[in-house]
Amino acid sequence: DLGGALMQSIFGALLAADPALAAQLGCATTAPYTVAGAVQPFERGLMIYRAAQAPGATGTIEAISTDGRFSRYADSWVSGVDPDSGGLTPPPGLVEPIRGFGKVWRSDSSLPARLGWALTGEEGVSVTVQPFERGVAFFVPSQYQIYVLADDNAGAMAGSWRQVSGSF
């Protein structure tokens, strides 16, 4: 796990290198923090779950698609209440998303068309989160990727995203 000061430095360097992105995101609203999460790759994108920072609060699922757009959802899946699966049969070699990812994927009729089917099952990961006034950046160490999501409007549930990889 990378420390908050190091991640703050990495996020700061990323924004210093791209003033337009920095202006789009606005100021950081808290120091970076690390939470449990999950990722699942899809034919045309990725879903990322990040647990809430506060105990008892709801986690967040972002669906990011290769068209450069993302949509954000509260994770409302409840074990023992909601079904694990929709019982769908994916094409050979692909996977039906399950649990929280599956509930979101089945609940928003645009997601199956935007993302397609999952390529593999979900993977549990740690996610370092940096909230901004108009978006969020998060680092997924197992993928060595930073995902930067810029909201269309303050507090929006959709917007544009970009991925940054490489040596930090």
PDB file of N, CA and C in Angstrom, residues 29-104:
ATOM      1  N   THR A  29     -10.518  17.586  -2.065  1.00  0.00           N
ATOM      2  CA  THR A  29     -11.404  17.885  -0.939  1.00  0.00           C
ATOM      3  C   THR A  29     -10.965  17.191   0.343  1.00  0.00           C
ATOM      4  N   THR A  30     -10.114  16.154   0.246  1.00  0.00           N
ATOM      5  CA  THR A  30      -9.535  15.484   1.410  1.00  0.00           C
ATOM      6  C   THR A  30      -8.166  14.958   0.994  1.00  0.00           C
ATOM      7  N   ALA A  31      -7.431  14.467   1.958  1.00  0.00           N
ATOM      8  CA  ALA A  31      -6.187  13.756   1.640  1.00  0.00           C
ATOM      9  C   ALA A  31      -6.562  12.404   1.020  1.00  0.00           C
ATOM     10  N   PRO A  32      -5.655  11.796   0.246  1.00  0.00           N
ATOM     11  CA  PRO A  32      -5.954  10.466  -0.300  1.00  0.00           C
ATOM     12  C   PRO A  32      -6.154   9.447   0.825  1.00  0.00           C
ATOM     13  N   TYR A  33      -6.984   8.456   0.576  1.00  0.00           N
ATOM     14  CA  TYR A  33      -7.224   7.376   1.534  1.00  0.00           C
ATOM     15  C   TYR A  33      -7.362   6.073   0.762  1.00  0.00           C
ATOM     16  N   THR A  34      -7.114   4.963   1.429  1.00  0.00           N
ATOM     17  CA  THR A  34      -7.178   3.651   0.792  1.00  0.00           C
ATOM     18  C   THR A  34      -8.335   2.847   1.370  1.00  0.00           C
ATOM     19  N   VAL A  35      -9.102   2.212   0.484  1.00  0.00           N
ATOM     20  CA  VAL A  35     -10.243   1.385   0.864  1.00  0.00           C
ATOM     21  C   VAL A  35     -10.192   0.071   0.092  1.00  0.00           C
ATOM     22  N   ALA A  36     -10.963  -0.896   0.559  1.00  0.00           N
ATOM     23  CA  ALA A  36     -11.126  -2.147  -0.179  1.00  0.00           C
ATOM     24  C   ALA A  36     -11.933  -1.868  -1.437  1.00  0.00           C
ATOM     25  N   GLY A  37     -11.675  -2.656  -2.464  1.00  0.00           N
ATOM     26  CA  GLY A  37     -12.406  -2.476  -3.709  1.00  0.00           C
ATOM     27  C   GLY A  37     -12.400  -3.728  -4.546  1.00  0.00           C
ATOM     28  N   ALA A  38     -12.889  -3.590  -5.769  1.00  0.00           N
ATOM     29  CA  ALA A  38     -12.889  -4.683  -6.731  1.00  0.00           C
ATOM     30  C   ALA A  38     -12.882  -4.083  -8.128  1.00  0.00           C
ATOM     31  N   VAL A  39     -12.321  -4.829  -9.067  1.00  0.00           N
ATOM     32  CA  VAL A  39     -12.347  -4.430 -10.473  1.00  0.00           C
ATOM     33  C   VAL A  39     -12.798  -5.621 -11.305  1.00  0.00           C
ATOM     34  N   GLN A  40     -13.451  -5.318 -12.425  1.00  0.00           N
ATOM     35  CA  GLN A  40     -13.847  -6.359 -13.360  1.00  0.00           C
ATOM     36  C   GLN A  40     -13.775  -5.792 -14.770  1.00  0.00           C
ATOM     37  N   PRO A  41     -12.946  -6.415 -15.631  1.00  0.00           N
ATOM     38  CA  PRO A  41     -12.851  -5.947 -17.014  1.00  0.00           C
ATOM     39  C   PRO A  41     -14.025  -6.442 -17.853  1.00  0.00           C
ATOM     40  N   PHE A  42     -14.454  -5.614 -18.781  1.00  0.00           N
ATOM     41  CA  PHE A  42     -15.549  -5.923 -19.700  1.00  0.00           C
ATOM     42  C   PHE A  42     -15.052  -5.796 -21.134  1.00  0.00           C
ATOM     43  N   GLU A  43     -15.871  -6.226 -22.062  1.00  0.00           N
ATOM     44  CA  GLU A  43     -15.497  -6.155 -23.475  1.00  0.00           C
ATOM     45  C   GLU A  43     -15.154  -4.727 -23.886  1.00  0.00           C
ATOM     46  N   ARG A  44     -15.889  -3.755 -23.366  1.00  0.00           N
ATOM     47  CA  ARG A  44     -15.683  -2.354 -23.747  1.00  0.00           C
ATOM     48  C   ARG A  44     -15.571  -1.449 -22.524  1.00  0.00           C
ATOM     49  N   GLY A  45     -14.811  -1.907 -21.533  1.00  0.00           N
ATOM     50  CA  GLY A  45     -14.641  -1.059 -20.363  1.00  0.00           C
ATOM     51  C   GLY A  45     -14.277  -1.823 -19.117  1.00  0.00           C
ATOM     52  N   LEU A  46     -14.647  -1.243 -17.987  1.00  0.00           N
ATOM     53  CA  LEU A  46     -14.245  -1.758 -16.690  1.00  0.00           C
ATOM     54  C   LEU A  46     -15.250  -1.273 -15.660  1.00  0.00           C
ATOM     55  N   MET A  47     -15.512  -2.095 -14.649  1.00  0.00           N
ATOM     56  CA  MET A  47     -16.275  -1.636 -13.491  1.00  0.00           C
ATOM     57  C   MET A  47     -15.334  -1.656 -12.296  1.00  0.00           C
ATOM     58  N   ILE A  48     -15.424  -0.611 -11.481  1.00  0.00           N
ATOM     59  CA  ILE A  48     -14.588  -0.486 -10.292  1.00  0.00           C
ATOM     60  C   ILE A  48     -15.492  -0.209  -9.100  1.00  0.00           C
ATOM     61  N   TYR A  49     -15.297  -1.002  -8.041  1.00  0.00           N
ATOM     62  CA  TYR A  49     -16.017  -0.792  -6.795  1.00  0.00           C
ATOM     63  C   TYR A  49     -15.035  -0.243  -5.778  1.00  0.00           C
ATOM     64  N   ARG A  50     -15.477   0.727  -5.014  1.00  0.00           N
ATOM     65  CA  ARG A  50     -14.690   1.207  -3.878  1.00  0.00           C
ATOM     66  C   ARG A  50     -15.605   1.310  -2.679  1.00  0.00           C
ATOM     67  N   ALA A  51     -15.148   0.678  -1.596  1.00  0.00           N
ATOM     68  CA  ALA A  51     -15.920   0.697  -0.359  1.00  0.00           C
ATOM     69  C   ALA A  51     -15.995   2.125   0.173  1.00  0.00           C
ATOM     70  N   ALA A  52     -17.011   2.396   0.947  1.00  0.00           N
ATOM     71  CA  ALA A  52     -17.145   3.708   1.576  1.00  0.00           C
ATOM     72  C   ALA A  52     -16.040   3.885   2.609  1.00  0.00           C
ATOM     73  N   GLN A  53     -15.621   5.108   2.797  1.00  0.00           N
ATOM     74  CA  GLN A  53     -14.580   5.400   3.788  1.00  0.00           C
ATOM     75  C   GLN A  53     -15.139   5.280   5.203  1.00  0.00           C
ATOM     76  N   ALA A  54     -16.379   5.670   5.393  1.00  0.00           N
ATOM     77  CA  ALA A  54     -16.996   5.645   6.721  1.00  0.00           C
ATOM     78  C   ALA A  54     -17.741   4.331   6.931  1.00  0.00           C
ATOM     79  N   PRO A  55     -17.597   3.725   8.096  1.00  0.00           N
ATOM     80  CA  PRO A  55     -18.325   2.477   8.382  1.00  0.00           C
ATOM     81  C   PRO A  55     -19.833   2.686   8.252  1.00  0.00           C
ATOM     82  N   GLY A  56     -20.498   1.715   7.643  1.00  0.00           N
ATOM     83  CA  GLY A  56     -21.941   1.791   7.493  1.00  0.00           C
ATOM     84  C   GLY A  56     -22.418   2.589   6.294  1.00  0.00           C
ATOM     85  N   ALA A  57     -21.536   3.324   5.642  1.00  0.00           N
ATOM     86  CA  ALA A  57     -21.919   4.101   4.462  1.00  0.00           C
ATOM     87  C   ALA A  57     -21.928   3.182   3.235  1.00  0.00           C
ATOM     88  N   THR A  58     -22.521   3.646   2.169  1.00  0.00           N
ATOM     89  CA  THR A  58     -22.648   2.870   0.944  1.00  0.00           C
ATOM     90  C   THR A  58     -21.414   3.035   0.067  1.00  0.00           C
ATOM     91  N   GLY A  59     -20.948   1.932  -0.508  1.00  0.00           N
ATOM     92  CA  GLY A  59     -19.835   1.974  -1.454  1.00  0.00           C
ATOM     93  C   GLY A  59     -20.291   2.523  -2.797  1.00  0.00           C
ATOM     94  N   THR A  60     -19.337   2.666  -3.708  1.00  0.00           N
ATOM     95  CA  THR A  60     -19.590   3.257  -5.015  1.00  0.00           C
ATOM     96  C   THR A  60     -19.093   2.325  -6.111  1.00  0.00           C
ATOM     97  N   ILE A  61     -19.845   2.247  -7.190  1.00  0.00           N
ATOM     98  CA  ILE A  61     -19.432   1.495  -8.373  1.00  0.00           C
ATOM     99  C   ILE A  61     -19.369   2.465  -9.537  1.00  0.00           C
ATOM    100  N   GLU A  62     -18.231   2.487 -10.219  1.00  0.00           N
ATOM    101  CA  GLU A  62     -18.091   3.265 -11.440  1.00  0.00           C
ATOM    102  C   GLU A  62     -18.005   2.314 -12.621  1.00  0.00           C
ATOM    103  N   ALA A  63     -18.779   2.595 -13.652  1.00  0.00           N
ATOM    104  CA  ALA A  63     -18.721   1.856 -14.907  1.00  0.00           C
ATOM    105  C   ALA A  63     -18.039   2.775 -15.912  1.00  0.00           C
ATOM    106  N   ILE A  64     -16.836   2.399 -16.339  1.00  0.00           N
ATOM    107  CA  ILE A  64     -16.096   3.237 -17.276  1.00  0.00           C
ATOM    108  C   ILE A  64     -15.998   2.500 -18.612  1.00  0.00           C
ATOM    109  N   SER A  65     -16.377   3.179 -19.668  1.00  0.00           N
ATOM    110  CA  SER A  65     -16.437   2.535 -20.976  1.00  0.00           C
ATOM    111  C   SER A  65     -15.402   3.126 -21.918  1.00  0.00           C
ATOM    112  N   THR A  66     -15.070   2.361 -22.941  1.00  0.00           N
ATOM    113  CA  THR A  66     -14.008   2.755 -23.874  1.00  0.00           C
ATOM    114  C   THR A  66     -14.367   3.988 -24.702  1.00  0.00           C
ATOM    115  N   ASP A  67     -15.606   4.467 -24.593  1.00  0.00           N
ATOM    116  CA  ASP A  67     -15.975   5.701 -25.295  1.00  0.00           C
ATOM    117  C   ASP A  67     -15.549   6.952 -24.522  1.00  0.00           C
ATOM    118  N   GLY A  68     -14.821   6.754 -23.394  1.00  0.00           N
ATOM    119  CA  GLY A  68     -14.324   7.886 -22.616  1.00  0.00           C
ATOM    120  C   GLY A  68     -15.302   8.424 -21.589  1.00  0.00           C
ATOM    121  N   ARG A  69     -16.427   7.733 -21.395  1.00  0.00           N
ATOM    122  CA  ARG A  69     -17.446   8.174 -20.448  1.00  0.00           C
ATOM    123  C   ARG A  69     -17.509   7.228 -19.260  1.00  0.00           C
ATOM    124  N   PHE A  70     -17.999   7.732 -18.127  1.00  0.00           N
ATOM    125  CA  PHE A  70     -18.244   6.877 -16.972  1.00  0.00           C
ATOM    126  C   PHE A  70     -19.608   7.220 -16.396  1.00  0.00           C
ATOM    127  N   SER A  71     -20.151   6.273 -15.640  1.00  0.00           N
ATOM    128  CA  SER A  71     -21.345   6.531 -14.851  1.00  0.00           C
ATOM    129  C   SER A  71     -21.110   5.964 -13.462  1.00  0.00           C
ATOM    130  N   ARG A  72     -21.676   6.626 -12.464  1.00  0.00           N
ATOM    131  CA  ARG A  72     -21.430   6.302 -11.055  1.00  0.00           C
ATOM    132  C   ARG A  72     -22.739   5.853 -10.403  1.00  0.00           C
ATOM    133  N   TYR A  73     -22.627   4.830  -9.562  1.00  0.00           N
ATOM    134  CA  TYR A  73     -23.796   4.242  -8.918  1.00  0.00           C
ATOM    135  C   TYR A  73     -23.482   3.967  -7.446  1.00  0.00           C
ATOM    136  N   ALA A  74     -24.485   4.111  -6.599  1.00  0.00           N
ATOM    137  CA  ALA A  74     -24.358   3.632  -5.215  1.00  0.00           C
ATOM    138  C   ALA A  74     -24.447   2.112  -5.261  1.00  0.00           C
ATOM    139  N   ASP A  75     -23.613   1.434  -4.495  1.00  0.00           N
ATOM    140  CA  ASP A  75     -23.660  -0.026  -4.437  1.00  0.00           C
ATOM    141  C   ASP A  75     -24.800  -0.429  -3.506  1.00  0.00           C
ATOM    142  N   SER A  76     -25.910  -0.857  -4.099  1.00  0.00           N
ATOM    143  CA  SER A  76     -27.089  -1.190  -3.295  1.00  0.00           C
ATOM    144  C   SER A  76     -27.298  -2.696  -3.157  1.00  0.00           C
ATOM    145  N   TRP A  77     -26.361  -3.516  -3.655  1.00  0.00           N
ATOM    146  CA  TRP A  77     -26.515  -4.968  -3.556  1.00  0.00           C
ATOM    147  C   TRP A  77     -26.380  -5.396  -2.098  1.00  0.00           C
ATOM    148  N   VAL A  78     -27.303  -6.265  -1.635  1.00  0.00           N
ATOM    149  CA  VAL A  78     -27.298  -6.752  -0.260  1.00  0.00           C
ATOM    150  C   VAL A  78     -27.255  -8.275  -0.290  1.00  0.00           C
ATOM    151  N   SER A  79     -26.211  -8.849   0.295  1.00  0.00           N
ATOM    152  CA  SER A  79     -26.061 -10.300   0.364  1.00  0.00           C
ATOM    153  C   SER A  79     -27.244 -10.917   1.101  1.00  0.00           C
ATOM    154  N   GLY A  80     -27.807 -11.983   0.536  1.00  0.00           N
ATOM    155  CA  GLY A  80     -28.937 -12.656   1.156  1.00  0.00           C
ATOM    156  C   GLY A  80     -30.279 -12.039   0.804  1.00  0.00           C
ATOM    157  N   VAL A  81     -30.271 -10.836   0.232  1.00  0.00           N
ATOM    158  CA  VAL A  81     -31.507 -10.167  -0.178  1.00  0.00           C
ATOM    159  C   VAL A  81     -31.582 -10.143  -1.707  1.00  0.00           C
ATOM    160  N   ASP A  82     -30.529  -9.624  -2.330  1.00  0.00           N
ATOM    161  CA  ASP A  82     -30.468  -9.550  -3.787  1.00  0.00           C
ATOM    162  C   ASP A  82     -29.861 -10.839  -4.341  1.00  0.00           C
ATOM    163  N   PRO A  83     -30.293 -11.260  -5.527  1.00  0.00           N
ATOM    164  CA  PRO A  83     -29.677 -12.451  -6.119  1.00  0.00           C
ATOM    165  C   PRO A  83     -28.215 -12.188  -6.490  1.00  0.00           C
ATOM    166  N   ASP A  84     -27.385 -13.231  -6.396  1.00  0.00           N
ATOM    167  CA  ASP A  84     -25.986 -13.111  -6.819  1.00  0.00           C
ATOM    168  C   ASP A  84     -25.888 -12.886  -8.317  1.00  0.00           C
ATOM    169  N   SER A  85     -26.812 -13.493  -9.066  1.00  0.00           N
ATOM    170  CA  SER A  85     -26.725 -13.509 -10.524  1.00  0.00           C
ATOM    171  C   SER A  85     -28.103 -13.267 -11.114  1.00  0.00           C
ATOM    172  N   GLY A  86     -28.105 -12.826 -12.363  1.00  0.00           N
ATOM    173  CA  GLY A  86     -29.363 -12.689 -13.092  1.00  0.00           C
ATOM    174  C   GLY A  86     -29.728 -13.960 -13.835  1.00  0.00           C
ATOM    175  N   GLY A  87     -28.836 -14.977 -13.771  1.00  0.00           N
ATOM    176  CA  GLY A  87     -29.084 -16.240 -14.451  1.00  0.00           C
ATOM    177  C   GLY A  87     -28.957 -16.151 -15.958  1.00  0.00           C
ATOM    178  N   LEU A  88     -28.224 -15.148 -16.438  1.00  0.00           N
ATOM    179  CA  LEU A  88     -28.062 -14.960 -17.881  1.00  0.00           C
ATOM    180  C   LEU A  88     -26.970 -15.887 -18.418  1.00  0.00           C
ATOM    181  N   THR A  89     -27.040 -16.204 -19.686  1.00  0.00           N
ATOM    182  CA  THR A  89     -26.038 -17.050 -20.313  1.00  0.00           C
ATOM    183  C   THR A  89     -25.195 -16.195 -21.250  1.00  0.00           C
ATOM    184  N   PRO A  90     -23.948 -15.910 -20.867  1.00  0.00           N
ATOM    185  CA  PRO A  90     -23.088 -15.083 -21.726  1.00  0.00           C
ATOM    186  C   PRO A  90     -22.593 -15.880 -22.927  1.00  0.00           C
ATOM    187  N   PRO A  91     -22.123 -15.197 -23.948  1.00  0.00           N
ATOM    188  CA  PRO A  91     -21.493 -15.890 -25.070  1.00  0.00           C
ATOM    189  C   PRO A  91     -20.269 -16.668 -24.584  1.00  0.00           C
ATOM    190  N   PRO A  92     -19.851 -17.688 -25.321  1.00  0.00           N
ATOM    191  CA  PRO A  92     -18.690 -18.484 -24.911  1.00  0.00           C
ATOM    192  C   PRO A  92     -17.458 -17.613 -24.636  1.00  0.00           C
ATOM    193  N   GLY A  93     -16.776 -17.915 -23.529  1.00  0.00           N
ATOM    194  CA  GLY A  93     -15.556 -17.196 -23.164  1.00  0.00           C
ATOM    195  C   GLY A  93     -15.786 -15.915 -22.396  1.00  0.00           C
ATOM    196  N   LEU A  94     -17.049 -15.531 -22.181  1.00  0.00           N
ATOM    197  CA  LEU A  94     -17.364 -14.315 -21.448  1.00  0.00           C
ATOM    198  C   LEU A  94     -18.107 -14.682 -20.171  1.00  0.00           C
ATOM    199  N   VAL A  95     -18.302 -13.692 -19.294  1.00  0.00           N
ATOM    200  CA  VAL A  95     -18.817 -13.937 -17.953  1.00  0.00           C
ATOM    201  C   VAL A  95     -19.944 -12.966 -17.645  1.00  0.00           C
ATOM    202  N   GLU A  96     -20.982 -13.462 -16.956  1.00  0.00           N
ATOM    203  CA  GLU A  96     -22.031 -12.578 -16.456  1.00  0.00           C
ATOM    204  C   GLU A  96     -21.514 -11.913 -15.184  1.00  0.00           C
ATOM    205  N   PRO A  97     -21.578 -10.573 -15.079  1.00  0.00           N
ATOM    206  CA  PRO A  97     -21.190  -9.936 -13.813  1.00  0.00           C
ATOM    207  C   PRO A  97     -22.185 -10.319 -12.722  1.00  0.00           C
ATOM    208  N   ILE A  98     -21.687 -10.476 -11.506  1.00  0.00           N
ATOM    209  CA  ILE A  98     -22.531 -10.907 -10.399  1.00  0.00           C
ATOM    210  C   ILE A  98     -22.472  -9.899  -9.252  1.00  0.00           C
ATOM    211  N   ARG A  99     -23.235 -10.178  -8.234  1.00  0.00           N
ATOM    212  CA  ARG A  99     -23.334  -9.360  -7.019  1.00  0.00           C
ATOM    213  C   ARG A  99     -23.533  -7.875  -7.373  1.00  0.00           C
ATOM    214  N   GLY A 100     -22.775  -6.980  -6.751  1.00  0.00           N
ATOM    215  CA  GLY A 100     -22.985  -5.543  -6.956  1.00  0.00           C
ATOM    216  C   GLY A 100     -22.793  -5.103  -8.393  1.00  0.00           C
ATOM    217  N   PHE A 101     -21.729  -5.594  -9.038  1.00  0.00           N
ATOM    218  CA  PHE A 101     -21.504  -5.239 -10.443  1.00  0.00           C
ATOM    219  C   PHE A 101     -22.672  -5.719 -11.295  1.00  0.00           C
ATOM    220  N   GLY A 102     -23.125  -6.951 -11.048  1.00  0.00           N
ATOM    221  CA  GLY A 102     -24.225  -7.510 -11.819  1.00  0.00           C
ATOM    222  C   GLY A 102     -25.521  -6.753 -11.620  1.00  0.00           C
ATOM    223  N   LYS A 103     -25.806  -6.352 -10.384  1.00  0.00           N
ATOM    224  CA  LYS A 103     -27.040  -5.610 -10.111  1.00  0.00           C
ATOM    225  C   LYS A 103     -27.041  -4.290 -10.874  1.00  0.00           C
ATOM    226  N   VAL A 104     -25.907  -3.575 -10.836  1.00  0.00           N
ATOM    227  CA  VAL A 104     -25.821  -2.307 -11.563  1.00  0.00           C
ATOM    228  C   VAL A 104     -25.944  -2.553 -13.064  1.00  0.00           C
TER     229      VAL A 104
END
